[in-house]
């Protein structure tokens, strides 16, 4: 054979031998693949059982997806915010306690928590029977008394200056009695005292400086006030403190 005839045969035999050698080489093992990935800086596609403990592998397999974790965190945050809002609903003072309640105002004083309820919301003109509109105001007042009341509750009726003094005093007392009765019927077990002050303790002017009528001032004066003691036996504690101080100052007087 000539060289030109032998060259194609020699090339075909060489290619066949190379293919057979490649086919006989085994595929790289998982360990070899992992080592190659480490050498090249790439991350493995799964957890290597030789690099992690069985517990770590099970924890990774059972871990929730990031979306689920985010939803759980959001739910917990919302729940905590709701609990904080609920626990602080009656923790405020003054206007915070009576928000969105027309006809009811509150303020903290040295004597306790003072609530003022408008008589125009509670009663019709010249009447001592409660109107239907009075219920939300009384319910809110009762809620505050239950939450913050620690001692006696004083209910006091007031009127404006229109009419006879004696008549106004009687009407204010009747209205205070009505409010106290409502509280008792709703299950409040506090000790109640009742009084009627008529027109003697106004919180606003019944007349303007020129002697003309002041409707807005008179409306503020028509009210039922509630004093809620936020500490038990304040007077007794103060009296005991006074006796102790006097005894310390003059021990001989304590034996008399």
mmCIF file of C-alpha atoms in Angstrom:
data_model
loop_
_atom_site.group_PDB
_atom_site.id
_atom_site.type_symbol
_atom_site.label_atom_id
_atom_site.label_comp_id
_atom_site.label_asym_id
_atom_site.label_seq_id
_atom_site.Cartn_x
_atom_site.Cartn_y
_atom_site.Cartn_z
ATOM 1 C CA UNK A 1 0.000 0.000 0.000
ATOM 2 C CA UNK A 2 1.067 3.499 -0.653
ATOM 3 C CA UNK A 3 1.425 6.094 2.183
ATOM 4 C CA UNK A 4 -1.671 7.909 0.957
ATOM 5 C CA UNK A 5 -3.683 4.692 1.382
ATOM 6 C CA UNK A 6 -2.336 3.895 4.862
ATOM 7 C CA UNK A 7 -2.911 7.354 6.436
ATOM 8 C CA UNK A 8 -6.761 7.217 6.637
ATOM 9 C CA UNK A 9 -6.591 3.713 8.133
ATOM 10 C CA UNK A 10 -4.056 4.793 10.766
ATOM 11 C CA UNK A 11 -6.173 7.860 11.743
ATOM 12 C CA UNK A 12 -9.344 5.780 12.183
ATOM 13 C CA UNK A 13 -7.525 3.251 14.400
ATOM 14 C CA UNK A 14 -6.159 6.073 16.595
ATOM 15 C CA UNK A 15 -9.587 7.643 17.128
ATOM 16 C CA UNK A 16 -11.147 4.273 18.021
ATOM 17 C CA UNK A 17 -8.457 3.600 20.598
ATOM 18 C CA UNK A 18 -9.016 7.009 22.283
ATOM 19 C CA UNK A 19 -12.788 6.455 22.456
ATOM 20 C CA UNK A 20 -12.336 3.038 24.058
ATOM 21 C CA UNK A 21 -9.989 4.506 26.695
ATOM 22 C CA UNK A 22 -12.513 7.214 27.610
ATOM 23 C CA UNK A 23 -15.341 4.697 27.895
ATOM 24 C CA UNK A 24 -13.311 2.536 30.252
ATOM 25 C CA UNK A 25 -12.621 5.429 32.677
ATOM 26 C CA UNK A 26 -15.179 5.380 35.603
ATOM 27 C CA UNK A 27 -17.359 8.412 36.332
ATOM 28 C CA UNK A 28 -16.090 10.632 39.188
ATOM 29 C CA UNK A 29 -17.622 9.801 42.579
ATOM 30 C CA UNK A 30 -19.711 12.237 44.670
ATOM 31 C CA UNK A 31 -16.713 12.740 46.910
ATOM 32 C CA UNK A 32 -14.480 13.593 43.967
ATOM 33 C CA UNK A 33 -17.106 15.993 42.639
ATOM 34 C CA UNK A 34 -17.306 17.715 46.029
ATOM 35 C CA UNK A 35 -13.512 17.973 46.199
ATOM 36 C CA UNK A 36 -13.441 19.446 42.708
ATOM 37 C CA UNK A 37 -16.109 21.956 43.678
ATOM 38 C CA UNK A 38 -14.093 22.971 46.764
ATOM 39 C CA UNK A 39 -10.962 23.363 44.665
ATOM 40 C CA UNK A 40 -12.776 25.531 42.101
ATOM 41 C CA UNK A 41 -14.565 27.614 44.768
ATOM 42 C CA UNK A 42 -18.110 26.589 43.779
ATOM 43 C CA UNK A 43 -20.737 25.564 46.357
ATOM 44 C CA UNK A 44 -22.033 21.967 46.452
ATOM 45 C CA UNK A 45 -25.577 21.304 45.372
ATOM 46 C CA UNK A 46 -26.515 19.455 48.580
ATOM 47 C CA UNK A 47 -25.285 18.870 52.127
ATOM 48 C CA UNK A 48 -22.165 16.752 52.364
ATOM 49 C CA UNK A 49 -22.838 14.039 54.930
ATOM 50 C CA UNK A 50 -19.119 13.932 55.778
ATOM 51 C CA UNK A 51 -19.035 17.706 56.578
ATOM 52 C CA UNK A 52 -22.303 17.871 58.572
ATOM 53 C CA UNK A 53 -23.787 15.791 61.358
ATOM 54 C CA UNK A 54 -27.020 13.833 60.727
ATOM 55 C CA UNK A 55 -28.893 16.221 63.049
ATOM 56 C CA UNK A 56 -27.731 19.241 61.029
ATOM 57 C CA UNK A 57 -28.777 17.568 57.792
ATOM 58 C CA UNK A 58 -32.277 16.746 59.171
ATOM 59 C CA UNK A 59 -32.683 20.319 60.498
ATOM 60 C CA UNK A 60 -31.756 21.757 57.098
ATOM 61 C CA UNK A 61 -34.168 19.415 55.278
ATOM 62 C CA UNK A 62 -37.055 20.286 57.636
ATOM 63 C CA UNK A 63 -36.410 24.054 57.730
ATOM 64 C CA UNK A 64 -39.356 26.130 56.386
ATOM 65 C CA UNK A 65 -38.811 28.273 53.314
ATOM 66 C CA UNK A 66 -37.904 31.975 53.808
ATOM 67 C CA UNK A 67 -41.394 33.086 52.759
ATOM 68 C CA UNK A 68 -42.980 31.042 55.548
ATOM 69 C CA UNK A 69 -40.548 32.377 58.149
ATOM 70 C CA UNK A 70 -41.294 35.940 57.051
ATOM 71 C CA UNK A 71 -45.044 35.343 57.357
ATOM 72 C CA UNK A 72 -44.622 33.830 60.830
ATOM 73 C CA UNK A 73 -42.534 36.778 62.004
ATOM 74 C CA UNK A 74 -45.094 39.239 60.629
ATOM 75 C CA UNK A 75 -47.914 37.385 62.387
ATOM 76 C CA UNK A 76 -46.046 37.387 65.701
ATOM 77 C CA UNK A 77 -45.273 41.097 65.366
ATOM 78 C CA UNK A 78 -48.916 41.905 64.656
ATOM 79 C CA UNK A 79 -50.047 39.752 67.567
ATOM 80 C CA UNK A 80 -47.666 41.465 69.974
ATOM 81 C CA UNK A 81 -48.810 44.876 68.786
ATOM 82 C CA UNK A 82 -52.456 43.888 69.294
ATOM 83 C CA UNK A 83 -51.729 42.577 72.792
ATOM 84 C CA UNK A 84 -49.901 45.782 73.693
ATOM 85 C CA UNK A 85 -52.802 47.863 72.417
ATOM 86 C CA UNK A 86 -55.297 45.760 74.365
ATOM 87 C CA UNK A 87 -53.324 45.885 77.591
ATOM 88 C CA UNK A 88 -52.901 49.661 77.287
ATOM 89 C CA UNK A 89 -56.490 50.461 76.393
ATOM 90 C CA UNK A 90 -57.336 51.316 80.032
ATOM 91 C CA UNK A 91 -53.830 52.253 81.054
ATOM 92 C CA UNK A 92 -54.064 55.891 79.975
ATOM 93 C CA UNK A 93 -55.433 58.871 81.812
ATOM 94 C CA UNK A 94 -57.659 61.828 81.024
ATOM 95 C CA UNK A 95 -58.855 62.129 77.450
ATOM 96 C CA UNK A 96 -57.183 58.813 76.497
ATOM 97 C CA UNK A 97 -59.732 56.951 78.636
ATOM 98 C CA UNK A 98 -62.746 58.674 77.092
ATOM 99 C CA UNK A 99 -61.697 58.850 73.441
ATOM 100 C CA UNK A 100 -64.622 58.779 70.974
ATOM 101 C CA UNK A 101 -67.210 58.967 73.792
ATOM 102 C CA UNK A 102 -69.407 62.066 73.489
ATOM 103 C CA UNK A 103 -70.592 63.480 76.806
ATOM 104 C CA UNK A 104 -67.826 61.999 78.978
ATOM 105 C CA UNK A 105 -64.598 63.663 80.117
ATOM 106 C CA UNK A 106 -61.937 62.484 82.558
ATOM 107 C CA UNK A 107 -58.960 63.934 84.395
ATOM 108 C CA UNK A 108 -56.551 62.803 87.087
ATOM 109 C CA UNK A 109 -56.516 64.755 90.355
ATOM 110 C CA UNK A 110 -54.885 64.375 93.757
ATOM 111 C CA UNK A 111 -58.165 62.888 95.030
ATOM 112 C CA UNK A 112 -58.462 60.324 92.238
ATOM 113 C CA UNK A 113 -59.917 60.081 88.746
ATOM 114 C CA UNK A 114 -62.700 62.582 88.013
ATOM 115 C CA UNK A 115 -65.320 61.772 85.365
ATOM 116 C CA UNK A 116 -67.819 64.363 84.124
ATOM 117 C CA UNK A 117 -70.918 63.201 82.243
ATOM 118 C CA UNK A 118 -73.083 65.742 80.465
ATOM 119 C CA UNK A 119 -76.632 65.870 81.820
ATOM 120 C CA UNK A 120 -77.830 66.837 78.353
ATOM 121 C CA UNK A 121 -76.664 63.418 77.111
ATOM 122 C CA UNK A 122 -77.991 61.539 80.133
ATOM 123 C CA UNK A 123 -81.358 63.209 80.711
ATOM 124 C CA UNK A 124 -84.137 65.136 79.016
ATOM 125 C CA UNK A 125 -84.814 68.699 80.180
ATOM 126 C CA UNK A 126 -86.043 68.847 83.785
ATOM 127 C CA UNK A 127 -86.042 65.032 84.046
ATOM 128 C CA UNK A 128 -84.146 62.448 86.101
ATOM 129 C CA UNK A 129 -84.859 59.407 83.891
ATOM 130 C CA UNK A 130 -82.027 58.214 81.666
ATOM 131 C CA UNK A 131 -82.256 58.613 77.902
ATOM 132 C CA UNK A 132 -81.238 55.784 75.523
ATOM 133 C CA UNK A 133 -78.272 57.924 74.451
ATOM 134 C CA UNK A 134 -76.935 57.716 78.010
ATOM 135 C CA UNK A 135 -76.100 54.002 77.808
ATOM 136 C CA UNK A 136 -72.748 54.231 75.904
ATOM 137 C CA UNK A 137 -71.547 56.973 78.264
ATOM 138 C CA UNK A 138 -72.504 55.020 81.380
ATOM 139 C CA UNK A 139 -71.016 51.797 80.018
ATOM 140 C CA UNK A 140 -67.680 53.517 79.395
ATOM 141 C CA UNK A 141 -67.762 55.084 82.862
ATOM 142 C CA UNK A 142 -68.497 51.673 84.399
ATOM 143 C CA UNK A 143 -65.592 50.154 82.460
ATOM 144 C CA UNK A 144 -63.235 52.792 83.854
ATOM 145 C CA UNK A 145 -64.514 52.295 87.401
ATOM 146 C CA UNK A 146 -63.975 48.524 87.148
ATOM 147 C CA UNK A 147 -60.455 48.959 85.798
ATOM 148 C CA UNK A 148 -59.152 51.770 87.986
ATOM 149 C CA UNK A 149 -61.445 52.038 91.025
ATOM 150 C CA UNK A 150 -59.785 50.915 94.262
ATOM 151 C CA UNK A 151 -62.031 52.561 96.815
ATOM 152 C CA UNK A 152 -65.265 54.533 97.214
ATOM 153 C CA UNK A 153 -66.994 56.156 94.235
ATOM 154 C CA UNK A 154 -68.685 59.531 94.764
ATOM 155 C CA UNK A 155 -71.543 60.458 92.382
ATOM 156 C CA UNK A 156 -72.574 64.139 92.433
ATOM 157 C CA UNK A 157 -75.274 65.889 90.416
ATOM 158 C CA UNK A 158 -75.027 69.519 89.225
ATOM 159 C CA UNK A 159 -77.368 71.943 87.416
ATOM 160 C CA UNK A 160 -77.135 75.383 85.849
ATOM 161 C CA UNK A 161 -78.520 78.541 87.470
ATOM 162 C CA UNK A 162 -81.917 78.498 85.773
ATOM 163 C CA UNK A 163 -84.801 77.970 88.189
ATOM 164 C CA UNK A 164 -85.177 77.841 91.959
ATOM 165 C CA UNK A 165 -82.142 76.902 94.051
ATOM 166 C CA UNK A 166 -83.974 74.314 96.140
ATOM 167 C CA UNK A 167 -85.561 72.746 93.055
ATOM 168 C CA UNK A 168 -82.184 72.514 91.290
ATOM 169 C CA UNK A 169 -80.616 70.888 94.325
ATOM 170 C CA UNK A 170 -83.375 68.271 94.453
ATOM 171 C CA UNK A 171 -83.135 67.580 90.710
ATOM 172 C CA UNK A 172 -79.349 67.194 90.865
ATOM 173 C CA UNK A 173 -79.678 64.694 93.718
ATOM 174 C CA UNK A 174 -82.277 62.666 91.847
ATOM 175 C CA UNK A 175 -80.042 62.477 88.794
ATOM 176 C CA UNK A 176 -77.071 61.329 90.890
ATOM 177 C CA UNK A 177 -79.256 58.629 92.454
ATOM 178 C CA UNK A 178 -80.317 57.460 88.994
ATOM 179 C CA UNK A 179 -76.716 57.116 87.833
ATOM 180 C CA UNK A 180 -75.680 55.258 90.979
ATOM 181 C CA UNK A 181 -78.642 52.875 90.615
ATOM 182 C CA UNK A 182 -77.635 52.100 87.034
ATOM 183 C CA UNK A 183 -74.080 51.236 88.112
ATOM 184 C CA UNK A 184 -75.311 48.936 90.885
ATOM 185 C CA UNK A 185 -77.740 47.185 88.543
ATOM 186 C CA UNK A 186 -74.837 46.537 86.145
ATOM 187 C CA UNK A 187 -72.913 44.706 88.831
ATOM 188 C CA UNK A 188 -70.508 47.312 90.217
ATOM 189 C CA UNK A 189 -69.763 46.443 93.832
ATOM 190 C CA UNK A 190 -67.903 49.619 94.798
ATOM 191 C CA UNK A 191 -69.014 51.664 97.764
ATOM 192 C CA UNK A 192 -71.063 54.582 96.395
ATOM 193 C CA UNK A 193 -71.875 57.945 97.926
ATOM 194 C CA UNK A 194 -74.446 60.266 96.361
ATOM 195 C CA UNK A 195 -74.898 64.046 96.576
ATOM 196 C CA UNK A 196 -76.754 66.849 94.792
ATOM 197 C CA UNK A 197 -75.060 70.269 94.541
ATOM 198 C CA UNK A 198 -77.617 72.053 92.389
ATOM 199 C CA UNK A 199 -76.101 75.249 90.944
ATOM 200 C CA UNK A 200 -73.584 75.857 93.742
ATOM 201 C CA UNK A 201 -70.467 74.447 92.020
ATOM 202 C CA UNK A 202 -70.405 75.698 88.404
ATOM 203 C CA UNK A 203 -67.452 74.942 86.136
ATOM 204 C CA UNK A 204 -68.366 77.740 83.688
ATOM 205 C CA UNK A 205 -70.162 81.091 83.753
ATOM 206 C CA UNK A 206 -73.953 80.866 83.450
ATOM 207 C CA UNK A 207 -74.051 84.461 82.189
ATOM 208 C CA UNK A 208 -71.787 86.584 80.018
ATOM 209 C CA UNK A 209 -69.998 89.644 81.411
ATOM 210 C CA UNK A 210 -72.770 91.892 80.069
ATOM 211 C CA UNK A 211 -75.442 89.914 81.959
ATOM 212 C CA UNK A 212 -76.763 88.070 78.917
ATOM 213 C CA UNK A 213 -77.383 84.349 78.920
ATOM 214 C CA UNK A 214 -74.455 81.996 78.267
ATOM 215 C CA UNK A 215 -75.933 78.751 76.862
ATOM 216 C CA UNK A 216 -72.555 77.084 76.404
ATOM 217 C CA UNK A 217 -71.559 77.778 79.994
ATOM 218 C CA UNK A 218 -74.862 76.513 81.356
ATOM 219 C CA UNK A 219 -74.534 73.317 79.299
ATOM 220 C CA UNK A 220 -71.149 72.618 80.914
ATOM 221 C CA UNK A 221 -72.644 73.122 84.372
ATOM 222 C CA UNK A 222 -75.408 70.573 83.780
ATOM 223 C CA UNK A 223 -73.487 67.427 84.599
ATOM 224 C CA UNK A 224 -73.059 64.409 86.846
ATOM 225 C CA UNK A 225 -69.594 64.133 88.321
ATOM 226 C CA UNK A 226 -67.940 60.894 89.448
ATOM 227 C CA UNK A 227 -64.873 60.776 91.670
ATOM 228 C CA UNK A 228 -63.155 57.384 91.474
ATOM 229 C CA UNK A 229 -60.675 56.638 94.219
ATOM 230 C CA UNK A 230 -57.695 54.955 92.574
ATOM 231 C CA UNK A 231 -56.157 53.968 95.917
ATOM 232 C CA UNK A 232 -57.818 52.179 98.791
ATOM 233 C CA UNK A 233 -58.329 54.067 102.069
ATOM 234 C CA UNK A 234 -56.300 57.106 101.102
ATOM 235 C CA UNK A 235 -57.530 59.042 104.126
ATOM 236 C CA UNK A 236 -56.753 56.242 106.568
ATOM 237 C CA UNK A 237 -53.244 55.834 105.200
ATOM 238 C CA UNK A 238 -52.597 59.563 105.492
ATOM 239 C CA UNK A 239 -53.978 59.588 109.046
ATOM 240 C CA UNK A 240 -51.765 56.668 110.035
ATOM 241 C CA UNK A 241 -48.765 58.413 108.527
ATOM 242 C CA UNK A 242 -49.614 61.564 110.482
ATOM 243 C CA UNK A 243 -49.891 59.662 113.773
ATOM 244 C CA UNK A 244 -46.586 57.919 113.125
ATOM 245 C CA UNK A 245 -44.877 61.222 112.395
ATOM 246 C CA UNK A 246 -46.329 62.831 115.529
ATOM 247 C CA UNK A 247 -45.257 59.869 117.669
ATOM 248 C CA UNK A 248 -41.749 60.030 116.299
ATOM 249 C CA UNK A 249 -41.557 63.757 116.998
ATOM 250 C CA UNK A 250 -42.957 63.451 120.534
ATOM 251 C CA UNK A 251 -42.747 59.886 121.923
ATOM 252 C CA UNK A 252 -44.284 60.920 125.264
ATOM 253 C CA UNK A 253 -47.543 62.005 123.588
ATOM 254 C CA UNK A 254 -48.079 58.525 122.213
ATOM 255 C CA UNK A 255 -48.536 57.114 125.721
ATOM 256 C CA UNK A 256 -51.244 59.561 126.760
#
